[in-house]
Coordinates of C-alpha atoms in Angstrom, one line a residue:
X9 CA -5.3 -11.3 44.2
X10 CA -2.0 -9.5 44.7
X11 CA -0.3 -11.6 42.7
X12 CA -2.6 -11.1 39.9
X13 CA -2.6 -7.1 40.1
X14 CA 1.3 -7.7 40.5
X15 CA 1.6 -9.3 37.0
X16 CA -1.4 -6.6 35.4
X17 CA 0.7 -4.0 36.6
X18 CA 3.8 -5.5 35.2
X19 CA 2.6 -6.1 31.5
X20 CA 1.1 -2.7 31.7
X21 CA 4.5 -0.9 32.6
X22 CA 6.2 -3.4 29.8
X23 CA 4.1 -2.4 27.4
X24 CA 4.4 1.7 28.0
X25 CA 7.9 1.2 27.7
X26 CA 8.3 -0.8 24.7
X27 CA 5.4 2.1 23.1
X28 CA 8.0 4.2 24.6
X29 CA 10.8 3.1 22.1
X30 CA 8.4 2.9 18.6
X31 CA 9.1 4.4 15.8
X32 CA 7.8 8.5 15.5
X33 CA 4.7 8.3 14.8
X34 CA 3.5 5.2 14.6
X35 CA 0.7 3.6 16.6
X36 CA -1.1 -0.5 17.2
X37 CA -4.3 -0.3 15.1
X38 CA -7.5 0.3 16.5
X39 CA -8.9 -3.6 15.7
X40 CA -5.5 -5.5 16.8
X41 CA -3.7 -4.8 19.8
X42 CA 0.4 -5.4 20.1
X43 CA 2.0 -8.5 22.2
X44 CA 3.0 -7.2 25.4
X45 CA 6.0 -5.6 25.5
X46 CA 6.6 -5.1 22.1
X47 CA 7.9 -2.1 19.9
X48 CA 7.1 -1.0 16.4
X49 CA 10.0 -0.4 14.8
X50 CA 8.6 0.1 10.7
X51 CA 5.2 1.7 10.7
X52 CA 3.5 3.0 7.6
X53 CA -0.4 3.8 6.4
X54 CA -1.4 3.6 2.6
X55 CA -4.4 5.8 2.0
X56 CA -5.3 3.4 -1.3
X57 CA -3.0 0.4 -1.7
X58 CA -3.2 -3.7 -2.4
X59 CA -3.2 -5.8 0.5
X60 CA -2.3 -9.2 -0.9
X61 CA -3.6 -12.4 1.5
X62 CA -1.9 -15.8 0.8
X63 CA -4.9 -18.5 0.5
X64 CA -2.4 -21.6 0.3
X65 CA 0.8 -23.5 1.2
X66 CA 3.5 -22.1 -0.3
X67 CA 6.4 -25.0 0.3
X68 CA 9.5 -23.1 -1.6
X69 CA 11.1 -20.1 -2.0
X70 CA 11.8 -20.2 -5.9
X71 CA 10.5 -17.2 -7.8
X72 CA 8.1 -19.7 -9.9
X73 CA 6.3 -21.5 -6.6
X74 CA 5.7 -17.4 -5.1
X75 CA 4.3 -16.6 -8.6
X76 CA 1.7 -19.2 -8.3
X77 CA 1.0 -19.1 -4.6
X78 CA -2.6 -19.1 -4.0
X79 CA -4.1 -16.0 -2.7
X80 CA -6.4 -13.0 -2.9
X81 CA -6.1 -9.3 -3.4
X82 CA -7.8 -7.0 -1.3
X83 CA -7.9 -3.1 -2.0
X84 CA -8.0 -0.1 0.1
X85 CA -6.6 1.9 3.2
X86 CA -3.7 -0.2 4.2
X87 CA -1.8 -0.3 7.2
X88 CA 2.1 -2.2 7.6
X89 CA 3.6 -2.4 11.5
X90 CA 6.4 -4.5 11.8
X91 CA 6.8 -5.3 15.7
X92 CA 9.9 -5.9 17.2
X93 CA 8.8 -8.8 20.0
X94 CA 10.3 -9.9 23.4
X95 CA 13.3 -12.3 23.1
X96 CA 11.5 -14.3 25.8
X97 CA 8.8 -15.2 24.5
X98 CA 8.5 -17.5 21.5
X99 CA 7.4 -17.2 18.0
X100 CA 4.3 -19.8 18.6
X101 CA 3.1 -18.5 21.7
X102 CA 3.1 -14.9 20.0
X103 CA 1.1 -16.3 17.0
X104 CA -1.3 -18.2 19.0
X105 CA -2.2 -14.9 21.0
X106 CA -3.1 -13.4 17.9
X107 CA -4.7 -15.9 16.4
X108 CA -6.7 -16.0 19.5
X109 CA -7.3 -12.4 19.6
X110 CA -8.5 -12.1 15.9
X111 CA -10.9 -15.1 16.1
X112 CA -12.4 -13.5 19.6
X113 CA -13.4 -10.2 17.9
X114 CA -15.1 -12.0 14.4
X115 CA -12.4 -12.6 12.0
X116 CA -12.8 -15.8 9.8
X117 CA -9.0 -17.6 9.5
X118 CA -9.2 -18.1 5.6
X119 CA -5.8 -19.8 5.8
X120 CA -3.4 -20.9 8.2
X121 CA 0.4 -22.2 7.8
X122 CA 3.6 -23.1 9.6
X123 CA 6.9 -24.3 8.9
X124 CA 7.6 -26.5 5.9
X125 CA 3.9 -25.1 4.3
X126 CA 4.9 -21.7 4.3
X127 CA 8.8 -22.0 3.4
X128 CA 8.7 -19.0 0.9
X129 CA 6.9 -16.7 3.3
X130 CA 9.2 -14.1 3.1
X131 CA 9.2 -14.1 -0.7
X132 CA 6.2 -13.6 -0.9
X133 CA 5.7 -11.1 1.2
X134 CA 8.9 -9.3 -0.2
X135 CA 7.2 -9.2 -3.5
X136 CA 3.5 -8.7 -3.0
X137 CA 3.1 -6.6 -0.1
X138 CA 6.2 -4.7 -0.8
X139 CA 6.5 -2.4 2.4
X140 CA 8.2 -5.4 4.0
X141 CA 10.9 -5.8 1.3
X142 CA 14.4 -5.7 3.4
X143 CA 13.0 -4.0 6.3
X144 CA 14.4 -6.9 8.4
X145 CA 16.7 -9.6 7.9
X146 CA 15.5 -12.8 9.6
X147 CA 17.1 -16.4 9.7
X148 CA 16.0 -19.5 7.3
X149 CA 13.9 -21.1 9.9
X150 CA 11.0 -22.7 8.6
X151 CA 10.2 -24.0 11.6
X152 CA 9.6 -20.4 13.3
X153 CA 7.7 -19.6 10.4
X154 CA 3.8 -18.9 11.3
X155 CA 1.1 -16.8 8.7
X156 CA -2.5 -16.7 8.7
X157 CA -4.7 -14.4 6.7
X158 CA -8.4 -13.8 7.9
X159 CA -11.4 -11.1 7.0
X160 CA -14.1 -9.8 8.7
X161 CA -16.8 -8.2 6.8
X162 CA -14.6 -5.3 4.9
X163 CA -11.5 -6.2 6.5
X164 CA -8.5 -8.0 5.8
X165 CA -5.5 -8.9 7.5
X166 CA -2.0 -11.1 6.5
X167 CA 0.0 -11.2 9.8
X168 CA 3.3 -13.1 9.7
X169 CA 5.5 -14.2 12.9
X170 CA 9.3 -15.1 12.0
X171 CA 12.0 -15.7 14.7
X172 CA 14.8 -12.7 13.7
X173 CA 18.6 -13.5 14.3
X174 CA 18.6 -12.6 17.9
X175 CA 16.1 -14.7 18.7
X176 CA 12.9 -11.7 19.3
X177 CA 9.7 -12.8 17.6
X178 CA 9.0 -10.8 14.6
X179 CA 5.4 -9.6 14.0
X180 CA 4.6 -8.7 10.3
X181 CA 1.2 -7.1 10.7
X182 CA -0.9 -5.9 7.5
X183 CA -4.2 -4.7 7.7
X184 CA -6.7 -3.6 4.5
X185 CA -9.7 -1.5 5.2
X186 CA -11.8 -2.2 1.5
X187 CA -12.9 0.8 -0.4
X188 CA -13.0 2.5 -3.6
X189 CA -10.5 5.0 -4.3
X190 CA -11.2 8.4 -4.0
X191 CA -11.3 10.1 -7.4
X192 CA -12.0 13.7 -7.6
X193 CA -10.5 17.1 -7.1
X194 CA -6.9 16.5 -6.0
X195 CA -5.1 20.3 -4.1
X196 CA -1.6 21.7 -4.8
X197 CA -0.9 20.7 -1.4
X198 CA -1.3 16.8 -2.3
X199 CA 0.2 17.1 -5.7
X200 CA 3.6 18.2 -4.1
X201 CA 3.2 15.5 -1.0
X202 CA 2.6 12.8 -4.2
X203 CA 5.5 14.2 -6.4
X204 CA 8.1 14.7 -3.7
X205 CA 7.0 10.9 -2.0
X206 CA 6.3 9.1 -5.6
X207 CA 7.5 11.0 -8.3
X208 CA 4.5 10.9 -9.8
X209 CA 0.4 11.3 -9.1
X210 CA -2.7 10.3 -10.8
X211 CA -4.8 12.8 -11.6
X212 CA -8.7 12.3 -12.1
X213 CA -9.9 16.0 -12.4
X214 CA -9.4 16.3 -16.5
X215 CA -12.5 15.5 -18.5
X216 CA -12.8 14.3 -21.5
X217 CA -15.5 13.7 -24.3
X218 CA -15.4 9.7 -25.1
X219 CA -13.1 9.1 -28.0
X220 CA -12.1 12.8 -28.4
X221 CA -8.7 14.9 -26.9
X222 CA -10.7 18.0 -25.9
X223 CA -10.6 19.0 -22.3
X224 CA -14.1 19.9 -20.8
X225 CA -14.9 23.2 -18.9
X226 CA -15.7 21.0 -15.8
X227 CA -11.8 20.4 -15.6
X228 CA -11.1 23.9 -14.9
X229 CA -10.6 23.5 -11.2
X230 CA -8.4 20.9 -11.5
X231 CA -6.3 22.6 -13.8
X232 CA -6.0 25.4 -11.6
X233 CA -4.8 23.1 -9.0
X234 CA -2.2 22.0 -11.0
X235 CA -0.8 25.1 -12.0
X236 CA -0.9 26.2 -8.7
X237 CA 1.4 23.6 -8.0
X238 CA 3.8 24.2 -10.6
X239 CA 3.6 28.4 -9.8
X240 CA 4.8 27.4 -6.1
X241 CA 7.4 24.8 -6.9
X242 CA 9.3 27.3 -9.8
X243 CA 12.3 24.4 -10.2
X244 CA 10.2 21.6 -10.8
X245 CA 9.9 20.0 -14.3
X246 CA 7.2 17.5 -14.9
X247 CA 5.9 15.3 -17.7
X248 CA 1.8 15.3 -18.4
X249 CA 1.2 11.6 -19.4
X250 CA -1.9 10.3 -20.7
X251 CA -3.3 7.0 -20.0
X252 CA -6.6 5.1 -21.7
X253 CA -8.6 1.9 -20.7
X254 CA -7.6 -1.3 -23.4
X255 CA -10.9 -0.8 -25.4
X256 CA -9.7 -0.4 -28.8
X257 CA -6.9 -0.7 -30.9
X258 CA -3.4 0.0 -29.4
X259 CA -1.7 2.3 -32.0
X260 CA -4.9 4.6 -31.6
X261 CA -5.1 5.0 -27.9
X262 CA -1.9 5.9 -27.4
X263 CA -1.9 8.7 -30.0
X264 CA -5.7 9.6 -28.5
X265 CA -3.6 9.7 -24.3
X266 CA -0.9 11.7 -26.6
X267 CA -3.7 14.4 -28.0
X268 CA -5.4 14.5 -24.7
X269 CA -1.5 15.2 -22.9
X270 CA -0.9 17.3 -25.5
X271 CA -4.2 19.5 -24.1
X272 CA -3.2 19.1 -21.3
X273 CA 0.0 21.4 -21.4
X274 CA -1.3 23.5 -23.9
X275 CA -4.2 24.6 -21.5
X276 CA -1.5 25.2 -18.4
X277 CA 0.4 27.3 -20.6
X278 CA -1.9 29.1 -22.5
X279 CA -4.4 30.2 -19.9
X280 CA -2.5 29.3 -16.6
X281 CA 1.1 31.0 -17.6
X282 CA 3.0 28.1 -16.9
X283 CA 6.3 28.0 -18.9
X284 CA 6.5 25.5 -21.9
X285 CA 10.2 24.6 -21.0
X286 CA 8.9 22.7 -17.8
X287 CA 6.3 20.4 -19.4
X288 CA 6.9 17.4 -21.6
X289 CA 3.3 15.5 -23.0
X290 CA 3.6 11.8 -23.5
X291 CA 1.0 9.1 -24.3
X292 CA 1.0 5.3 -23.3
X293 CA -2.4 4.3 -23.8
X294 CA -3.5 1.4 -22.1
X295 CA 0.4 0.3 -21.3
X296 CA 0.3 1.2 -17.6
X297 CA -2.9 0.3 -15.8
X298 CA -3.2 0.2 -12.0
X299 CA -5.8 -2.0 -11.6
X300 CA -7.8 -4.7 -14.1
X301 CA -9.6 -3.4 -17.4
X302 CA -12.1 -6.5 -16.6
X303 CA -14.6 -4.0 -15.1
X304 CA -16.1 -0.7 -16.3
X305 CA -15.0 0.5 -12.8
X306 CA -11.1 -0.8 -13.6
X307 CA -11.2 1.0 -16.6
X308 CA -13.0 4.1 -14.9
X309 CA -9.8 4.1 -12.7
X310 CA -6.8 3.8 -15.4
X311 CA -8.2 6.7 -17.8
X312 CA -6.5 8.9 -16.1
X313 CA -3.2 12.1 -16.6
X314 CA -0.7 11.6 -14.8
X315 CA 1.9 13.9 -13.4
X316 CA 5.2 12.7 -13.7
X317 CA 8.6 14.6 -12.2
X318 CA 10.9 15.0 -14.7

Protein backbone atom coordinates (compact mmCIF):
# COMPACT_ATOMS: atom_id res chain seq x y z
CA UNK A 1 0.00 0.00 0.00
CA UNK A 2 2.72 2.48 0.71
CA UNK A 3 4.31 1.82 -2.20
CA UNK A 4 1.31 2.46 -4.27
CA UNK A 5 0.42 5.91 -2.50
CA UNK A 6 4.40 6.48 -2.95
CA UNK A 7 4.19 6.30 -6.75
CA UNK A 8 0.32 8.32 -6.76
CA UNK A 9 1.95 10.84 -4.97
CA UNK A 10 4.88 11.03 -7.25
CA UNK A 11 2.92 11.30 -10.68
CA UNK A 12 0.78 13.79 -9.00
CA UNK A 13 3.74 16.14 -7.89
CA UNK A 14 5.29 15.43 -11.70
CA UNK A 15 2.45 16.41 -13.19
CA UNK A 16 1.89 19.92 -11.15
CA UNK A 17 5.24 20.76 -12.04
CA UNK A 18 5.31 20.04 -15.58
CA UNK A 19 1.52 22.27 -15.60
CA UNK A 20 3.84 24.45 -13.78
CA UNK A 21 6.07 25.15 -16.85
CA UNK A 22 3.06 25.42 -19.79
CA UNK A 23 2.62 27.89 -21.78
CA UNK A 24 0.39 31.17 -20.33
CA UNK A 25 -2.72 30.31 -20.62
CA UNK A 26 -3.06 27.18 -21.82
CA UNK A 27 -4.81 24.23 -20.22
CA UNK A 28 -5.43 19.84 -20.97
CA UNK A 29 -9.01 19.65 -22.44
CA UNK A 30 -11.76 18.71 -20.49
CA UNK A 31 -12.38 15.03 -22.51
CA UNK A 32 -8.41 14.13 -22.73
CA UNK A 33 -6.15 14.30 -19.95
CA UNK A 34 -2.11 14.96 -20.53
CA UNK A 35 0.63 12.03 -20.04
CA UNK A 36 2.13 12.43 -16.70
CA UNK A 37 4.49 14.83 -16.47
CA UNK A 38 4.19 16.52 -19.40
CA UNK A 39 4.07 20.30 -20.42
CA UNK A 40 2.23 22.22 -23.10
CA UNK A 41 4.38 24.22 -24.75
CA UNK A 42 1.95 25.53 -28.05
CA UNK A 43 -1.69 25.96 -27.00
CA UNK A 44 -4.34 27.55 -29.07
CA UNK A 45 -8.48 27.41 -29.29
CA UNK A 46 -10.32 28.19 -32.71
CA UNK A 47 -13.78 29.37 -31.98
CA UNK A 48 -14.87 28.02 -35.80
CA UNK A 49 -12.06 26.31 -37.61
CA UNK A 50 -11.47 22.73 -39.85
CA UNK A 51 -10.19 19.95 -37.98
CA UNK A 52 -8.90 17.63 -40.73
CA UNK A 53 -8.79 13.62 -39.58
CA UNK A 54 -6.53 11.32 -41.80
CA UNK A 55 -8.79 8.10 -42.71
CA UNK A 56 -5.66 6.18 -44.43
CA UNK A 57 -2.01 5.24 -44.79
CA UNK A 58 -0.18 7.88 -45.98
CA UNK A 59 3.39 6.01 -46.95
CA UNK A 60 5.31 9.29 -48.37
CA UNK A 61 6.00 12.52 -47.81
CA UNK A 62 5.75 14.02 -51.57
CA UNK A 63 3.31 16.84 -51.92
CA UNK A 64 1.19 14.61 -54.48
CA UNK A 65 0.70 11.36 -51.90
CA UNK A 66 -0.45 14.30 -48.88
CA UNK A 67 -2.81 15.71 -51.60
CA UNK A 68 -4.56 12.47 -51.95
CA UNK A 69 -4.40 11.14 -48.43
CA UNK A 70 -7.57 9.77 -47.37
CA UNK A 71 -9.39 11.66 -44.72
CA UNK A 72 -12.30 13.68 -43.43
CA UNK A 73 -13.05 17.23 -42.51
CA UNK A 74 -14.74 18.03 -39.49
CA UNK A 75 -15.88 21.72 -38.60
CA UNK A 76 -16.26 23.68 -35.49
CA UNK A 77 -14.64 24.80 -32.10
CA UNK A 78 -11.17 23.51 -32.41
CA UNK A 79 -8.62 23.05 -30.01
CA UNK A 80 -4.41 22.47 -30.93
CA UNK A 81 -1.91 21.51 -27.60
CA UNK A 82 1.23 20.40 -28.59
CA UNK A 83 2.80 18.50 -25.35
CA UNK A 84 6.23 18.49 -24.69
CA UNK A 85 6.56 14.68 -23.09
CA UNK A 86 9.07 13.04 -20.57
CA UNK A 87 12.45 11.99 -22.26
CA UNK A 88 11.90 8.67 -20.32
CA UNK A 89 9.25 7.46 -21.45
CA UNK A 90 8.80 6.29 -25.02
CA UNK A 91 6.81 7.36 -27.96
CA UNK A 92 4.68 3.94 -27.96
CA UNK A 93 4.02 3.65 -24.56
CA UNK A 94 2.67 7.45 -24.66
CA UNK A 95 0.48 6.51 -27.65
CA UNK A 96 -0.85 3.40 -26.25
CA UNK A 97 -1.99 5.40 -22.96
CA UNK A 98 -4.02 7.51 -25.08
CA UNK A 99 -5.24 5.23 -27.20
CA UNK A 100 -6.38 3.50 -24.19
CA UNK A 101 -7.79 6.46 -22.55
CA UNK A 102 -9.93 7.62 -25.68
CA UNK A 103 -11.39 4.11 -26.32
CA UNK A 104 -12.25 3.89 -22.32
CA UNK A 105 -14.39 7.10 -22.37
CA UNK A 106 -16.45 6.05 -26.04
CA UNK A 107 -14.42 7.20 -28.90
CA UNK A 108 -14.46 4.92 -32.06
CA UNK A 109 -10.62 4.61 -33.56
CA UNK A 110 -11.63 5.44 -37.24
CA UNK A 111 -8.00 4.97 -38.25
CA UNK A 112 -4.86 3.96 -36.84
CA UNK A 113 -1.05 4.11 -38.18
CA UNK A 114 2.57 3.69 -37.39
CA UNK A 115 5.78 3.90 -38.96
CA UNK A 116 6.27 3.21 -42.66
CA UNK A 117 2.06 3.82 -43.01
CA UNK A 118 2.17 7.15 -41.84
CA UNK A 119 5.64 8.32 -43.30
CA UNK A 120 4.19 11.81 -44.41
CA UNK A 121 2.56 12.54 -41.14
CA UNK A 122 4.09 15.68 -40.55
CA UNK A 123 3.08 16.85 -44.06
CA UNK A 124 0.09 16.42 -43.63
CA UNK A 125 -0.43 17.84 -40.65
CA UNK A 126 1.79 20.87 -41.69
CA UNK A 127 -0.70 21.56 -44.43
CA UNK A 128 -4.10 20.69 -43.22
CA UNK A 129 -4.28 21.46 -39.72
CA UNK A 130 -1.95 24.32 -40.11
CA UNK A 131 -1.50 25.43 -36.26
CA UNK A 132 1.26 22.73 -36.27
CA UNK A 133 3.16 24.16 -39.22
CA UNK A 134 6.97 24.64 -37.78
CA UNK A 135 5.93 24.80 -34.29
CA UNK A 136 8.51 21.91 -33.72
CA UNK A 137 11.23 20.44 -35.50
CA UNK A 138 11.22 16.62 -35.00
CA UNK A 139 13.70 13.91 -36.62
CA UNK A 140 12.73 11.60 -39.76
CA UNK A 141 11.87 8.61 -37.78
CA UNK A 142 9.20 6.77 -39.20
CA UNK A 143 9.53 4.32 -36.86
CA UNK A 144 8.44 6.80 -33.84
CA UNK A 145 5.78 7.90 -35.85
CA UNK A 146 2.14 6.97 -34.18
CA UNK A 147 -1.50 8.82 -35.38
CA UNK A 148 -4.89 7.76 -34.91
CA UNK A 149 -8.04 9.77 -35.46
CA UNK A 150 -11.33 8.72 -33.63
CA UNK A 151 -15.00 10.45 -32.97
CA UNK A 152 -17.48 10.17 -30.53
CA UNK A 153 -20.82 11.45 -31.31
CA UNK A 154 -19.96 15.35 -32.24
CA UNK A 155 -16.42 14.98 -31.57
CA UNK A 156 -13.35 14.56 -33.26
CA UNK A 157 -9.92 14.19 -32.51
CA UNK A 158 -6.33 13.66 -34.70
CA UNK A 159 -3.63 13.05 -32.09
CA UNK A 160 -0.10 12.46 -33.38
CA UNK A 161 3.05 11.13 -31.24
CA UNK A 162 6.57 11.85 -32.93
CA UNK A 163 9.93 11.26 -31.07
CA UNK A 164 11.58 15.15 -31.18
CA UNK A 165 15.54 15.44 -31.51
CA UNK A 166 16.21 15.04 -27.90
CA UNK A 167 14.54 12.10 -27.62
CA UNK A 168 10.97 13.59 -25.46
CA UNK A 169 7.77 12.18 -26.97
CA UNK A 170 5.91 14.68 -28.78
CA UNK A 171 2.14 14.83 -28.38
CA UNK A 172 0.17 16.62 -31.26
CA UNK A 173 -3.30 16.80 -29.87
CA UNK A 174 -6.27 18.27 -31.99
CA UNK A 175 -9.65 18.27 -30.90
CA UNK A 176 -13.03 19.51 -33.00
CA UNK A 177 -16.20 20.22 -31.14
CA UNK A 178 -18.89 20.10 -34.53
CA UNK A 179 -21.16 23.04 -34.94
CA UNK A 180 -22.40 25.57 -37.12
CA UNK A 181 -20.90 28.81 -37.17
CA UNK A 182 -22.27 31.55 -35.51
CA UNK A 183 -23.67 34.08 -37.89
CA UNK A 184 -25.19 37.19 -36.60
CA UNK A 185 -24.54 40.49 -34.97
CA UNK A 186 -20.67 40.76 -34.70
CA UNK A 187 -19.48 44.12 -31.77
CA UNK A 188 -16.73 46.68 -32.39
CA UNK A 189 -14.99 44.91 -29.78
CA UNK A 190 -14.68 41.60 -32.06
CA UNK A 191 -14.15 43.48 -35.24
CA UNK A 192 -10.80 44.99 -33.80
CA UNK A 193 -9.79 41.41 -32.03
CA UNK A 194 -10.48 39.90 -35.83
CA UNK A 195 -8.58 42.79 -37.72
CA UNK A 196 -5.65 43.09 -35.46
CA UNK A 197 -5.33 38.87 -35.25
CA UNK A 198 -6.43 38.18 -39.08
CA UNK A 199 -6.45 41.23 -41.00
CA UNK A 200 -9.61 40.60 -41.99
CA UNK A 201 -13.41 39.43 -40.66
CA UNK A 202 -16.44 38.12 -42.13
CA UNK A 203 -19.27 39.92 -41.60
CA UNK A 204 -22.94 38.46 -41.62
CA UNK A 205 -25.02 41.50 -40.31
CA UNK A 206 -25.63 43.29 -44.06
CA UNK A 207 -28.88 42.23 -45.73
CA UNK A 208 -29.60 42.06 -48.86
CA UNK A 209 -32.60 41.57 -51.36
CA UNK A 210 -31.82 38.33 -53.55
CA UNK A 211 -30.19 39.49 -56.83
CA UNK A 212 -30.26 43.16 -55.85
CA UNK A 213 -27.20 45.68 -54.16
CA UNK A 214 -29.52 47.43 -51.78
CA UNK A 215 -28.85 47.24 -48.12
CA UNK A 216 -31.96 46.37 -45.93
CA UNK A 217 -33.00 48.44 -42.78
CA UNK A 218 -32.46 45.22 -40.74
CA UNK A 219 -28.63 45.80 -41.26
CA UNK A 220 -28.64 48.96 -39.34
CA UNK A 221 -27.20 47.48 -36.28
CA UNK A 222 -24.54 45.97 -37.87
CA UNK A 223 -23.54 48.91 -39.57
CA UNK A 224 -23.36 50.82 -36.48
CA UNK A 225 -21.11 48.32 -35.22
CA UNK A 226 -18.83 48.78 -37.85
CA UNK A 227 -18.59 52.31 -37.75
CA UNK A 228 -18.14 52.14 -34.33
CA UNK A 229 -15.15 50.36 -34.96
CA UNK A 230 -13.72 52.53 -37.43
CA UNK A 231 -14.68 55.91 -35.08
CA UNK A 232 -12.37 54.19 -32.24
CA UNK A 233 -9.57 52.99 -34.37
CA UNK A 234 -9.09 56.80 -36.32
CA UNK A 235 -5.63 55.25 -38.19
CA UNK A 236 -7.08 52.27 -39.58
CA UNK A 237 -7.84 51.90 -43.36
CA UNK A 238 -9.97 49.03 -44.44
CA UNK A 239 -11.38 47.62 -47.66
CA UNK A 240 -15.28 46.51 -47.73
CA UNK A 241 -15.30 43.38 -50.00
CA UNK A 242 -18.19 41.67 -51.24
CA UNK A 243 -18.57 38.10 -51.71
CA UNK A 244 -21.60 35.85 -53.56
CA UNK A 245 -22.43 32.04 -53.58
CA UNK A 246 -21.38 30.45 -57.37
CA UNK A 247 -25.05 30.54 -58.55
CA UNK A 248 -24.93 32.38 -61.72
CA UNK A 249 -22.67 33.64 -64.08
CA UNK A 250 -19.24 34.92 -62.99
CA UNK A 251 -18.82 38.40 -64.64
CA UNK A 252 -22.28 39.22 -62.98
CA UNK A 253 -21.70 38.31 -59.43
CA UNK A 254 -18.78 40.03 -59.07
CA UNK A 255 -20.07 43.32 -60.33
CA UNK A 256 -23.50 42.44 -58.09
CA UNK A 257 -20.51 41.77 -54.53
CA UNK A 258 -19.04 45.23 -56.24
CA UNK A 259 -22.64 47.21 -56.09
CA UNK A 260 -23.42 45.60 -52.79
CA UNK A 261 -19.54 46.82 -51.37
CA UNK A 262 -20.10 49.80 -53.05
CA UNK A 263 -23.43 50.26 -50.42
CA UNK A 264 -21.72 49.30 -48.22
CA UNK A 265 -19.20 52.35 -47.86
CA UNK A 266 -21.62 54.70 -49.14
CA UNK A 267 -23.96 53.95 -46.13
CA UNK A 268 -20.84 54.34 -43.46
CA UNK A 269 -20.10 57.46 -44.94
CA UNK A 270 -23.19 59.02 -45.57
CA UNK A 271 -25.10 58.34 -42.40
CA UNK A 272 -22.29 57.02 -40.03
CA UNK A 273 -19.65 60.04 -40.78
CA UNK A 274 -16.94 57.83 -41.60
CA UNK A 275 -14.35 59.43 -43.84
CA UNK A 276 -14.22 58.26 -47.59
CA UNK A 277 -10.39 58.28 -47.66
CA UNK A 278 -10.33 55.16 -45.32
CA UNK A 279 -12.63 52.86 -47.31
CA UNK A 280 -11.88 51.06 -50.49
CA UNK A 281 -15.08 48.69 -52.10
CA UNK A 282 -14.07 45.67 -54.04
CA UNK A 283 -16.10 42.72 -55.36
CA UNK A 284 -14.91 39.03 -55.93
CA UNK A 285 -17.96 37.19 -56.38
CA UNK A 286 -17.87 33.71 -55.77
CA UNK A 287 -13.73 33.75 -55.95
CA UNK A 288 -13.09 33.25 -52.23
CA UNK A 289 -15.45 30.90 -50.52
CA UNK A 290 -14.80 29.45 -47.08
CA UNK A 291 -16.60 26.49 -47.18
CA UNK A 292 -18.40 24.31 -50.22
CA UNK A 293 -21.23 25.96 -52.44
CA UNK A 294 -22.62 22.17 -52.58
CA UNK A 295 -25.19 23.08 -49.90
CA UNK A 296 -27.68 25.93 -49.49
CA UNK A 297 -26.17 26.19 -46.01
CA UNK A 298 -22.40 26.54 -47.82
CA UNK A 299 -23.67 29.11 -49.79
CA UNK A 300 -25.64 30.72 -46.79
CA UNK A 301 -22.05 31.01 -45.21
CA UNK A 302 -19.91 32.55 -48.22
CA UNK A 303 -22.51 35.45 -49.08
CA UNK A 304 -20.98 37.49 -46.93
CA UNK A 305 -18.84 41.50 -46.67
CA UNK A 306 -15.91 41.28 -45.50
CA UNK A 307 -13.71 43.68 -43.77
CA UNK A 308 -10.39 43.72 -44.90
CA UNK A 309 -7.23 45.99 -43.36
CA UNK A 310 -5.84 47.91 -45.72
Amino acid sequence: MKVKIILILFFMNLSTFAQERDVPGSKDHPLISRFPGSRIVHYEVKTFEKLYLLSGPITSISPEDVEVAKKEVIEGKVTFILYYCPKERTTYEVFKNYEHALKKVGFDIIYKGEGEKIKGIREFLSKYNKIFRNIYQTENKPDKFFHLSAKRKNIGVSLTVLEGWDYNPLVFLGIVEKKEMEIGLIRAEELKREIEEKGHVAIYGIYFDFDKADIKPESEPTLKEIAKFLRENPNIKVFIVGHTDNIGKLDYNIDLSKRRAENVLKELVEKYGISKERLKAFGVGPLCPVTSNETEEGRRINRRVEIVKQ
